[in-house]
mmCIF file of C-alpha atoms and ligand atoms in Angstrom:
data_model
loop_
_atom_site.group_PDB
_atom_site.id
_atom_site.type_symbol
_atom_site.label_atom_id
_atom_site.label_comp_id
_atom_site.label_asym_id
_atom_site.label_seq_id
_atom_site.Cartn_x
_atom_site.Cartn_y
_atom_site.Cartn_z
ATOM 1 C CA UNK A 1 5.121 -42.509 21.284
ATOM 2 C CA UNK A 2 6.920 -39.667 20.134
ATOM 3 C CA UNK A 3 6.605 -36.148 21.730
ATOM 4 C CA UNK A 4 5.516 -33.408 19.659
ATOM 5 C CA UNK A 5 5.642 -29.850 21.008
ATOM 6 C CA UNK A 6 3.292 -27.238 19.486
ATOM 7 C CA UNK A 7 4.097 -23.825 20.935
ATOM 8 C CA UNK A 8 7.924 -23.591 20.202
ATOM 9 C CA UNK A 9 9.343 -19.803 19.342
ATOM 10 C CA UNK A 10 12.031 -18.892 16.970
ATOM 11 C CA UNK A 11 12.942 -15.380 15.569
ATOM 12 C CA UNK A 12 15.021 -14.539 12.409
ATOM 13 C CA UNK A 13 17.993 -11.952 12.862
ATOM 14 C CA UNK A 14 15.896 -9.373 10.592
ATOM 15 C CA UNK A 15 12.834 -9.320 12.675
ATOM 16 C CA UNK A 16 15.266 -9.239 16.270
ATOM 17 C CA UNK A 17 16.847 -5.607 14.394
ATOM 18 C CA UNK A 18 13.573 -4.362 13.610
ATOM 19 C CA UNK A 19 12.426 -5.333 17.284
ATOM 20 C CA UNK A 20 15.387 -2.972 18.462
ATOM 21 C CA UNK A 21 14.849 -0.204 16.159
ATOM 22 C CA UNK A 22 10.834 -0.114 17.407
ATOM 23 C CA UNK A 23 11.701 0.060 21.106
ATOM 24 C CA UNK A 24 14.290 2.932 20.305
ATOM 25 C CA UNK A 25 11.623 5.168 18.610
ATOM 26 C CA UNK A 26 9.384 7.447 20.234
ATOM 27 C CA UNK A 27 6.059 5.947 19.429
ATOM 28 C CA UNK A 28 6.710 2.635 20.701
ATOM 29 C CA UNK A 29 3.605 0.912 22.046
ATOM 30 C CA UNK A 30 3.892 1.264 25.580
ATOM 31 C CA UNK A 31 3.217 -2.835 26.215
ATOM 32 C CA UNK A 32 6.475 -3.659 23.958
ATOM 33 C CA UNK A 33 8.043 -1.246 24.881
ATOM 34 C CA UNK A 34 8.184 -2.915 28.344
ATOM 35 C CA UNK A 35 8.262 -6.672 27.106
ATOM 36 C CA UNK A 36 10.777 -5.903 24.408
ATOM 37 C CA UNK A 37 12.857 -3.826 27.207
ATOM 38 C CA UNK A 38 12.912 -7.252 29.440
ATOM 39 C CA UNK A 39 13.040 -9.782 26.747
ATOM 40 C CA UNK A 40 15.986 -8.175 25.016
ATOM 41 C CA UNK A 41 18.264 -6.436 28.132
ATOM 42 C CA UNK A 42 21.935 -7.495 27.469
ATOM 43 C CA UNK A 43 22.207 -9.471 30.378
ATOM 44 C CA UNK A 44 23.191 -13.296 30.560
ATOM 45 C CA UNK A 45 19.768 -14.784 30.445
ATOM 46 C CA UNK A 46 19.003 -12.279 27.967
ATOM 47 C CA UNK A 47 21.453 -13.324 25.733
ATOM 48 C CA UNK A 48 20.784 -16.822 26.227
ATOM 49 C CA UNK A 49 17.104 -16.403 25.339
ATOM 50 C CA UNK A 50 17.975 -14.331 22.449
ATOM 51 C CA UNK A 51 20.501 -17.272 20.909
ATOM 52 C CA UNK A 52 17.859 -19.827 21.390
ATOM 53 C CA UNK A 53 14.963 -18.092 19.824
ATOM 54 C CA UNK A 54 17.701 -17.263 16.640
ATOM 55 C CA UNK A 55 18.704 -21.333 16.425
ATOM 56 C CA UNK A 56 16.594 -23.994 14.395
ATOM 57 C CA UNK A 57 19.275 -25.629 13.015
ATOM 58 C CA UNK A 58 21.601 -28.195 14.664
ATOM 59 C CA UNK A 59 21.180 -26.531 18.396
ATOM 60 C CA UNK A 60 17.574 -26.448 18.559
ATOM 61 C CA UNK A 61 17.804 -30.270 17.315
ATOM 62 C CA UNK A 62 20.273 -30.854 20.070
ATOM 63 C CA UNK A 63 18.486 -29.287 22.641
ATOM 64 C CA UNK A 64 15.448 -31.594 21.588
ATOM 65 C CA UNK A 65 17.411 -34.156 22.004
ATOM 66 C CA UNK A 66 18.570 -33.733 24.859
ATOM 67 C CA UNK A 67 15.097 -33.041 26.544
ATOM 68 C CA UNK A 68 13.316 -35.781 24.562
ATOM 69 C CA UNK A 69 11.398 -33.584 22.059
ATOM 70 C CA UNK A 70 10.625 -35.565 18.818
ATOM 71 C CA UNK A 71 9.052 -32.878 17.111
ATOM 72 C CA UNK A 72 8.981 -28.968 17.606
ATOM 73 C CA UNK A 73 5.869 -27.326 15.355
ATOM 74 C CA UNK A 74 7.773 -23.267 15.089
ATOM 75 C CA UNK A 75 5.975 -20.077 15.475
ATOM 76 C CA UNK A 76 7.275 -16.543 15.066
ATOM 77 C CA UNK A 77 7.938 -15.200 18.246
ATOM 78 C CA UNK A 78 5.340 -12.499 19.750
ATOM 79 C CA UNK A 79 4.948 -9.717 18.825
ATOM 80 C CA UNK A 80 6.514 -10.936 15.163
ATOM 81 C CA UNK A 81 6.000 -8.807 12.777
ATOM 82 C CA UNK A 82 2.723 -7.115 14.248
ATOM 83 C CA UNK A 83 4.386 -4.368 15.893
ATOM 84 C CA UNK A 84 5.796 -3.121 12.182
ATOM 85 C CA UNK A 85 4.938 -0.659 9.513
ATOM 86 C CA UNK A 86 2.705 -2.405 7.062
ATOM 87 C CA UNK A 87 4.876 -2.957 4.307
ATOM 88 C CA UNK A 88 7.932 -3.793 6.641
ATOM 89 C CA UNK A 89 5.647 -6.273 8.213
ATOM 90 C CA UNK A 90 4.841 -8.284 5.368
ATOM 91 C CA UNK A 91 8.241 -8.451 3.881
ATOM 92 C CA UNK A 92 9.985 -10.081 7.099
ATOM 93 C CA UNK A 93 6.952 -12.074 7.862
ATOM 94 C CA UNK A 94 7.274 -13.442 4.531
ATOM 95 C CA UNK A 95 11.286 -14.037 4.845
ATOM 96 C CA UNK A 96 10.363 -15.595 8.433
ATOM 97 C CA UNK A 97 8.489 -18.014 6.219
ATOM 98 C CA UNK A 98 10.816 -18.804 3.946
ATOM 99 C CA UNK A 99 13.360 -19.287 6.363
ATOM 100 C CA UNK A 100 11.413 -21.384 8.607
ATOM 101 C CA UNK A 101 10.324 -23.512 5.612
ATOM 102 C CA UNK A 102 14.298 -23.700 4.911
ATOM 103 C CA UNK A 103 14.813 -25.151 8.504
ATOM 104 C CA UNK A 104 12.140 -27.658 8.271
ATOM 105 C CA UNK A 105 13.512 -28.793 4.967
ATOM 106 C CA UNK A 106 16.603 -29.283 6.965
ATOM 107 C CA UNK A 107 15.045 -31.278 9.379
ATOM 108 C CA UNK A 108 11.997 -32.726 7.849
ATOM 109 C CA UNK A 109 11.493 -35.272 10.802
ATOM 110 C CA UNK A 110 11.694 -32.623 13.314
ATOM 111 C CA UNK A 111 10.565 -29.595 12.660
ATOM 112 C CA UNK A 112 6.961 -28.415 11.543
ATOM 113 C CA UNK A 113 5.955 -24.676 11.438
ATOM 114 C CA UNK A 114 3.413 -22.027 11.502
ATOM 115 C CA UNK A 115 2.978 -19.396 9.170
ATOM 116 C CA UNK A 116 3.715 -15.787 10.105
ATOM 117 C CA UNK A 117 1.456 -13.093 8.694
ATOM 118 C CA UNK A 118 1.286 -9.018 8.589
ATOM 119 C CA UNK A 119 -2.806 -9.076 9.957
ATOM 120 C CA UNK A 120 -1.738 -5.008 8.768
ATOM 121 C CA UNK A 121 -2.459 -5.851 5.287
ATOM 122 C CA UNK A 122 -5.499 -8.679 5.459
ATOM 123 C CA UNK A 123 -5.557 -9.328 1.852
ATOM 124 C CA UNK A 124 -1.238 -9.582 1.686
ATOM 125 C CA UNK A 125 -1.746 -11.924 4.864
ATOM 126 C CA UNK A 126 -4.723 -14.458 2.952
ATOM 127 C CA UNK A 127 -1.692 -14.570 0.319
ATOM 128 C CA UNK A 128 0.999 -15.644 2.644
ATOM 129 C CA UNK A 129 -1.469 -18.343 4.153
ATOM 130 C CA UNK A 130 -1.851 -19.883 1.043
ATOM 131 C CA UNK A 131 1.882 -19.225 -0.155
ATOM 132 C CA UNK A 132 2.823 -20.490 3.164
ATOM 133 C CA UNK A 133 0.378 -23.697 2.726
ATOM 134 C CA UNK A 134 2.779 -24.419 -0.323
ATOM 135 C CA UNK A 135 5.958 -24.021 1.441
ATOM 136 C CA UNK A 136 4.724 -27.204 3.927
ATOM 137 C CA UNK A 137 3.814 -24.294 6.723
ATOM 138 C CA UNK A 138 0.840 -25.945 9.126
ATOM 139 C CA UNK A 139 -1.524 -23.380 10.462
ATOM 140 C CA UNK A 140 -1.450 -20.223 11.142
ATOM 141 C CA UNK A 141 0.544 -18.141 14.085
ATOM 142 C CA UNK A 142 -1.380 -14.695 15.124
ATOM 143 C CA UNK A 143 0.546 -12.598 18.111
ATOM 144 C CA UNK A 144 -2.722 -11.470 19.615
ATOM 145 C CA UNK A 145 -3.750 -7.931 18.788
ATOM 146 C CA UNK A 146 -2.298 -5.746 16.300
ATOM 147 C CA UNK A 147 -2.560 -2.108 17.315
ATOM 148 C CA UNK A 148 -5.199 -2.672 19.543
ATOM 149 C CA UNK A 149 -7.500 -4.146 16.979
ATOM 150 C CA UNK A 150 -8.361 -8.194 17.042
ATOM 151 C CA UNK A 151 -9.822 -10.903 14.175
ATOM 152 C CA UNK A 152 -13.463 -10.449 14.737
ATOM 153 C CA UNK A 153 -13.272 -6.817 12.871
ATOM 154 C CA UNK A 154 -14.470 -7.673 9.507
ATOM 155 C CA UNK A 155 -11.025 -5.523 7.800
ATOM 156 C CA UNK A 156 -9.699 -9.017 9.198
ATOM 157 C CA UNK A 157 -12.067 -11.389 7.353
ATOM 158 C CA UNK A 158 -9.710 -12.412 4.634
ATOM 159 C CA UNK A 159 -7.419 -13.771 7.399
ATOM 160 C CA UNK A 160 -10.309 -15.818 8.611
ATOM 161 C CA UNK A 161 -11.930 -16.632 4.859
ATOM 162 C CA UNK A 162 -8.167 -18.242 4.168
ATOM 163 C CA UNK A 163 -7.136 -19.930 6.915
ATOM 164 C CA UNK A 164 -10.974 -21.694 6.757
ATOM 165 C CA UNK A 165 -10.607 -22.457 2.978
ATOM 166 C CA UNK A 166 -7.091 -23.732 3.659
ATOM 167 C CA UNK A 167 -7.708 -25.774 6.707
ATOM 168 C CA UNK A 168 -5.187 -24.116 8.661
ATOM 169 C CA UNK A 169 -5.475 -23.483 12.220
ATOM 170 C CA UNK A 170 -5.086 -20.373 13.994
ATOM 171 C CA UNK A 171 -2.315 -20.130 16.572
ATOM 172 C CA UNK A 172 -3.697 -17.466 18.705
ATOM 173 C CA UNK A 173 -0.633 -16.758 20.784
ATOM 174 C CA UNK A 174 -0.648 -13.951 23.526
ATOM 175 C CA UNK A 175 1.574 -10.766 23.292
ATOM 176 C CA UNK A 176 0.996 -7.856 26.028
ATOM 177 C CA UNK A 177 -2.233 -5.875 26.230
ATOM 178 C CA UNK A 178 -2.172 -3.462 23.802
ATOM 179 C CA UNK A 179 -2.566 0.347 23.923
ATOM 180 C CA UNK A 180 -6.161 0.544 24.561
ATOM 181 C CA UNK A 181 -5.784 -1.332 28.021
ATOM 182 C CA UNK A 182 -2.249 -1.834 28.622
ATOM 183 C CA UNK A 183 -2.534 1.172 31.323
ATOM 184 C CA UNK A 184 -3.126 -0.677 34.955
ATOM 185 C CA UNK A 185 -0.853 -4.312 33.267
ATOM 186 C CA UNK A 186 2.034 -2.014 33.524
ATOM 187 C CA UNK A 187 2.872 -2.349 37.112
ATOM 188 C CA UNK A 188 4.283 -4.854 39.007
ATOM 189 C CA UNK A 189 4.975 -6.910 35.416
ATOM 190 C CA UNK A 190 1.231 -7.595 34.872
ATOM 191 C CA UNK A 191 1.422 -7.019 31.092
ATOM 192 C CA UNK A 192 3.392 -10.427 30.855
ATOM 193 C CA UNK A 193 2.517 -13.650 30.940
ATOM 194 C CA UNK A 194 1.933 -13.892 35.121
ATOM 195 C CA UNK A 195 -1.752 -12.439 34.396
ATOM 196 C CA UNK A 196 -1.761 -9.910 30.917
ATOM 197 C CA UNK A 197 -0.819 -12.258 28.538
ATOM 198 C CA UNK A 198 -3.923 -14.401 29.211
ATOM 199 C CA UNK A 199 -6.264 -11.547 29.997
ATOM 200 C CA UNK A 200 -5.521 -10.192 26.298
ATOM 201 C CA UNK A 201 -5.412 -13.526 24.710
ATOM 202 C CA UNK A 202 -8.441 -14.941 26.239
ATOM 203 C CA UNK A 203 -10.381 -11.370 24.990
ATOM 204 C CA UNK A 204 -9.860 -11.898 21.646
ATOM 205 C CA UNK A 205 -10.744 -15.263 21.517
ATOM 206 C CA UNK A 206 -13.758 -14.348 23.126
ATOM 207 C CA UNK A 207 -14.517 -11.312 20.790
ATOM 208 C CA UNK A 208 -14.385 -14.224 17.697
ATOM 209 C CA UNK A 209 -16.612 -16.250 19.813
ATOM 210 C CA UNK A 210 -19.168 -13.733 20.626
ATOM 211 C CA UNK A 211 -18.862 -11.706 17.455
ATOM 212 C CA UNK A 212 -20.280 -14.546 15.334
ATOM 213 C CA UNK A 213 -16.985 -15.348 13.455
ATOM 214 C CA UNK A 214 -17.485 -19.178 13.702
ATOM 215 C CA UNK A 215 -21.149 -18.547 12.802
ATOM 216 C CA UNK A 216 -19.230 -17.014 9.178
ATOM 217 C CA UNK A 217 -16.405 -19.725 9.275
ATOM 218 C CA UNK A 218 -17.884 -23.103 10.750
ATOM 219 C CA UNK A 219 -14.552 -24.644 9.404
ATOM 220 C CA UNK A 220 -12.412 -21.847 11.312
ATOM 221 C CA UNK A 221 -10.146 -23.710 13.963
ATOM 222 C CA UNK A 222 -8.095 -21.882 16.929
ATOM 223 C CA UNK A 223 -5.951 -23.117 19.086
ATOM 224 C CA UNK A 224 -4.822 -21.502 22.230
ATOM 225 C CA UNK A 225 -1.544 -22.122 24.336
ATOM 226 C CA UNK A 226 -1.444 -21.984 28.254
ATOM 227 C CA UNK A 227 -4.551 -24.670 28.650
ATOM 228 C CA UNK A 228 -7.137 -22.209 26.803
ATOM 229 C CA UNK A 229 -5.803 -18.893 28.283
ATOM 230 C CA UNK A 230 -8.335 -19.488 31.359
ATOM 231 C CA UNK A 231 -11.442 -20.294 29.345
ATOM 232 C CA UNK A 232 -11.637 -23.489 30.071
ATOM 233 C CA UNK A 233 -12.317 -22.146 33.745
ATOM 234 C CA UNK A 234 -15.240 -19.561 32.762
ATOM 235 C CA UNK A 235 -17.453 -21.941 30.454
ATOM 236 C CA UNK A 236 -20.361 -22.388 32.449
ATOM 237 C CA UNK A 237 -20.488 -19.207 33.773
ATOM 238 C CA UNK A 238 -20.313 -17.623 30.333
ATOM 239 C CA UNK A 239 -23.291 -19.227 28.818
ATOM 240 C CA UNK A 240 -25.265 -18.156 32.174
ATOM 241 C CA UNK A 241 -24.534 -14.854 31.762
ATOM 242 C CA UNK A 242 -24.669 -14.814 28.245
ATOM 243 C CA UNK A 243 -27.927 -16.175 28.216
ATOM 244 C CA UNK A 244 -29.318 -13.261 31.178
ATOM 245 C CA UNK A 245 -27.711 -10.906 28.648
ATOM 246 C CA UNK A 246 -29.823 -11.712 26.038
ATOM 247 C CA UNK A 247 -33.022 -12.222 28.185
ATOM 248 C CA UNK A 248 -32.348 -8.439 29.071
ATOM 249 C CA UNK A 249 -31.522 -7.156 25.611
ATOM 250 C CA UNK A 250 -28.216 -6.368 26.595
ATOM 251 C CA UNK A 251 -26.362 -8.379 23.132
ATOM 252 C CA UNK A 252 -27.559 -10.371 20.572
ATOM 253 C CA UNK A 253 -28.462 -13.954 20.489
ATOM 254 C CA UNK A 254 -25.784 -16.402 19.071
ATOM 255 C CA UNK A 255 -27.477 -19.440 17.206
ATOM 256 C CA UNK A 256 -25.281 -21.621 19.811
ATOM 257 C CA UNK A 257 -24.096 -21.010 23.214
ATOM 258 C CA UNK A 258 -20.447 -19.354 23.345
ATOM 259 C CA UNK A 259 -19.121 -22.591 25.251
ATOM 260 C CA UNK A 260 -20.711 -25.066 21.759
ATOM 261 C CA UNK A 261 -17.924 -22.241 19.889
ATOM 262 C CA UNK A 262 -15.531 -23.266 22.149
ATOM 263 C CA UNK A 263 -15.634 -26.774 22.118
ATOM 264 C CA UNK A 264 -16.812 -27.222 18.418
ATOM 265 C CA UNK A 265 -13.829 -24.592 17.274
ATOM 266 C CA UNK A 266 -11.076 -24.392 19.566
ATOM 267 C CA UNK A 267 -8.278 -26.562 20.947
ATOM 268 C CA UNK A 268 -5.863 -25.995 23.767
ATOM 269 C CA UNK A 269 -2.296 -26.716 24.510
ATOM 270 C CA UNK A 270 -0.596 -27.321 27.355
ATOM 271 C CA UNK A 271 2.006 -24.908 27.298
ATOM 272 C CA UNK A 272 3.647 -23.477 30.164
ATOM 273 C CA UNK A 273 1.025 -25.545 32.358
ATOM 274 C CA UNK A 274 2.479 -27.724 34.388
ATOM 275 C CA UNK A 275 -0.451 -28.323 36.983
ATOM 276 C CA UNK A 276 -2.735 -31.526 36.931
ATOM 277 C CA UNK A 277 -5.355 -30.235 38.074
ATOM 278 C CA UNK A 278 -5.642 -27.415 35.544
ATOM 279 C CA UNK A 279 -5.108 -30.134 32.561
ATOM 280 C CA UNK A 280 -7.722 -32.393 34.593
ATOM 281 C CA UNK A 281 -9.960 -29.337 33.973
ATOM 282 C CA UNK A 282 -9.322 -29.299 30.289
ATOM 283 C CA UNK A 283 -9.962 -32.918 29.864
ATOM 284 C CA UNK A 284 -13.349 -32.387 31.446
ATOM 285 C CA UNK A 285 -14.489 -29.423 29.889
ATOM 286 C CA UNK A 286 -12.836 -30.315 26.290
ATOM 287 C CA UNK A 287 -12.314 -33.978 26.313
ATOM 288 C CA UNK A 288 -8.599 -35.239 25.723
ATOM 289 C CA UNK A 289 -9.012 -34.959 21.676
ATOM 290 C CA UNK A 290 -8.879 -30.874 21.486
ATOM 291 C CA UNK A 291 -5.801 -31.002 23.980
ATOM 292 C CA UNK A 292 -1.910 -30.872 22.734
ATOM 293 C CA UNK A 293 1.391 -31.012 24.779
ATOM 294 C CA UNK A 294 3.422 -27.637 24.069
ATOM 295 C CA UNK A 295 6.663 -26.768 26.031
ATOM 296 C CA UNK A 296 6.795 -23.012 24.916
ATOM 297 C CA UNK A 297 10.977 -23.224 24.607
ATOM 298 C CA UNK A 298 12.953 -21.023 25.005
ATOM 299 C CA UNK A 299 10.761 -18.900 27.415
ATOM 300 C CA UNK A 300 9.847 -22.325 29.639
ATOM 301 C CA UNK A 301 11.615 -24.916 30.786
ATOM 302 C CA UNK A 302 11.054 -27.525 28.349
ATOM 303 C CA UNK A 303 12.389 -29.891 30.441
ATOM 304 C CA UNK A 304 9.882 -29.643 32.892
ATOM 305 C CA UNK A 305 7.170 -29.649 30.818
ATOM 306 C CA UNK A 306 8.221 -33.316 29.532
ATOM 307 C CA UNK A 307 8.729 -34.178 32.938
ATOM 308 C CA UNK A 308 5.389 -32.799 34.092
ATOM 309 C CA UNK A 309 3.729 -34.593 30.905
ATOM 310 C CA UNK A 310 5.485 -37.984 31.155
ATOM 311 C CA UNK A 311 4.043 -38.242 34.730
ATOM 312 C CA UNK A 312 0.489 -36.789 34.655
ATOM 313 C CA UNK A 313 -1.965 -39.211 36.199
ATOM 314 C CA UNK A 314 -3.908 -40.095 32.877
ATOM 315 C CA UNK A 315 -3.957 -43.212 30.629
ATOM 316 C CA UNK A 316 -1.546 -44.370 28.075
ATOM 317 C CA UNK A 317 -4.162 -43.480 25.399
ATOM 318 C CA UNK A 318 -4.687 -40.102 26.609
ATOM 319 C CA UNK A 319 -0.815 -39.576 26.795
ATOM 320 C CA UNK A 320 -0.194 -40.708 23.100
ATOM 321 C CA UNK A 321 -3.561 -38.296 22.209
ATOM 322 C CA UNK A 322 -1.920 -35.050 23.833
ATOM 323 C CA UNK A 323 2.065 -35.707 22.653
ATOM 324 C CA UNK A 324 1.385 -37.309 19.601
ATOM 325 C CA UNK A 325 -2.181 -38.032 17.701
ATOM 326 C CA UNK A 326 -3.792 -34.671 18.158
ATOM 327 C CA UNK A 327 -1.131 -32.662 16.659
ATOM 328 C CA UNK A 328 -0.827 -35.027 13.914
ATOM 329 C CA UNK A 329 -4.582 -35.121 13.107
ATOM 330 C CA UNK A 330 -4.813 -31.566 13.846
ATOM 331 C CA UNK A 331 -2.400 -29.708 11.942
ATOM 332 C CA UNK A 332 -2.110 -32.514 9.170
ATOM 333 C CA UNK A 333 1.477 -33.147 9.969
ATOM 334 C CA UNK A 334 3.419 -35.169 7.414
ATOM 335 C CA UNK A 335 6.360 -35.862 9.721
HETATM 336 MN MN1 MN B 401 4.596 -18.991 23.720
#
């Protein structure tokens, strides 16, 4: 079976000086400003990181290699192009495109990719879905929040309406909290991905969920890295409360329970996981044909992941499902 990883980051050169111009500015959002500061510091591993996320030519495909990835599906690094000006935003998330669909032409039995979109401008970013559809792109990436504001608000409905009536699925990848919240994540690194990055993530899947968003778009699909950003964990007790909520007048009724959302509308990915019993936990809240194996290079060890994958205590059949067939069936891949 060949091993397909899901949540792999890149970044193009334009994106990397916009990144640096952003976090030299005053009105920086205090969350990037923080993450950007780390992810970017001119030290060694800094630089390292930096190199990998700019390679998708022949050093990403020798790094594969070497770790025994078959096939990397590419996403624009968070934040992308969220943390930009609208019209900046659209233009590099629209080269990002191109060049990503460059690389994968390059390597058309290696690479898949994501498209990046400016959620600043929803009708621009319906456009680049479907312009990014035609340039072999497989779903949709979305860096979490933009400004503070998430996918449920109906400015954001064209982003859903295209990716539904293009059958691509939403990458709902974390970034820090944003400025609303980001306060109390700042210390002791909370707003990364040891706690924030799931807290925020998790939210706004939960805000489509409970907003009615898949009651609108039945077809919309999301997936979500890092074994469902903790939902898998809350299910039951969600539609408890949920339902006491309701009893009590306290939110609306849903036509399903949130956890029939979840598991009708959602898949999961393993990435940065490497714990049995948390994937033991998705298989029995989910069931083995929403889950897919992601290493989330360059910022994991990729390695490991393999390692951890290759020797999890499930069947063959379930192995093949979560490295290979899902991703395949689920984004439509052609490779
Ligand atoms: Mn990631």
């Amino acid at each position: 079976m060949r091993r397909i990883a899901v949540e792999e980051a890149f970044i193009t050169a334009d994106i990397l000086a916009g990144w640096r111009k952003v976090l030299a500015s005053s009105d920086v959002e205090p969350g990037f400003a923080k993450l950007g500061g780390s992810l970017l510091k001119p030290s060694a591993a800094g630089t390292q990181l930096v190199s990998n996320l700019l390679d998708i030519g022949p050093g990403r495909i020798a790094h594969m290699d070497k770790v025994g990835i078959d096939v990397e599906v590419l996403s624009l690094t968070s934040p992308g192009v969220q943390i930009f000006d609208t019209d900046m935003a659209t233009r590099l998330a629209a080269e990002s495109n191109d060049a990503l669909a460059a690389a994968i032409k390059a390597n058309p039995t290696r690479l898949a990719g994501l498209v990046a979109v400016a959620p600043q401008d929803p009708a621009a970013a319906a456009r680049e879905i479907e312009r990014g559809k035609k340039l072999g792109l497989c779903g949709v990436i979305i860096n979490s929040h933009t400004r503070s504001e998430y996918l449920d608000m109906p400015r954001y409905r064209p982003i859903l309406e295209a990716a539904e009536a293009l059958d691509m699925p939403i990458y709902l990848h974390p970034r820090e909290p944003g400025p609303s919240m980001v306060t109390p994540y700042l210390d002791y690194g909370l707003y990364f991905a040891t706690w924030g990055f799931s807290a925020e993530t998790g939210l706004h899947a939960m805000r489509l969920i409970m907003s009615g968003a898949f009651d609108r778009h039945p077809g919309l699909r999301i997936v979500l890295g890092h074994m469902g950003e903790g939902i898998p964990y809350w299910l039951k007790r969600i539609d408890n409360r949920f339902a006491m909520q309701v009893k009590i007048g306290a939110c609306e009724k849903l036509p399903k329970r949130p956890s029939e959302y979840f598991l009708e509308n959602f898949y999961i990915t393993t990435a940065g996981v490497t714990d049995m019993a948390v994937l033991k936990l998705g298989l029995d809240e989910l069931g083995v044909d929403r889950i897919m194996f992601a290493a989330d290079f360059p910022y994991e060890d990729d390695a490991e992941a393999v390692s951890f994958m290759d020797g999890a205590n499930v069947t063959e059949e379930q192995r093949r499902k979560i490295y290979e067939s899902n991703a395949v069936r689920i984004f439509k891949l052609k490779v």
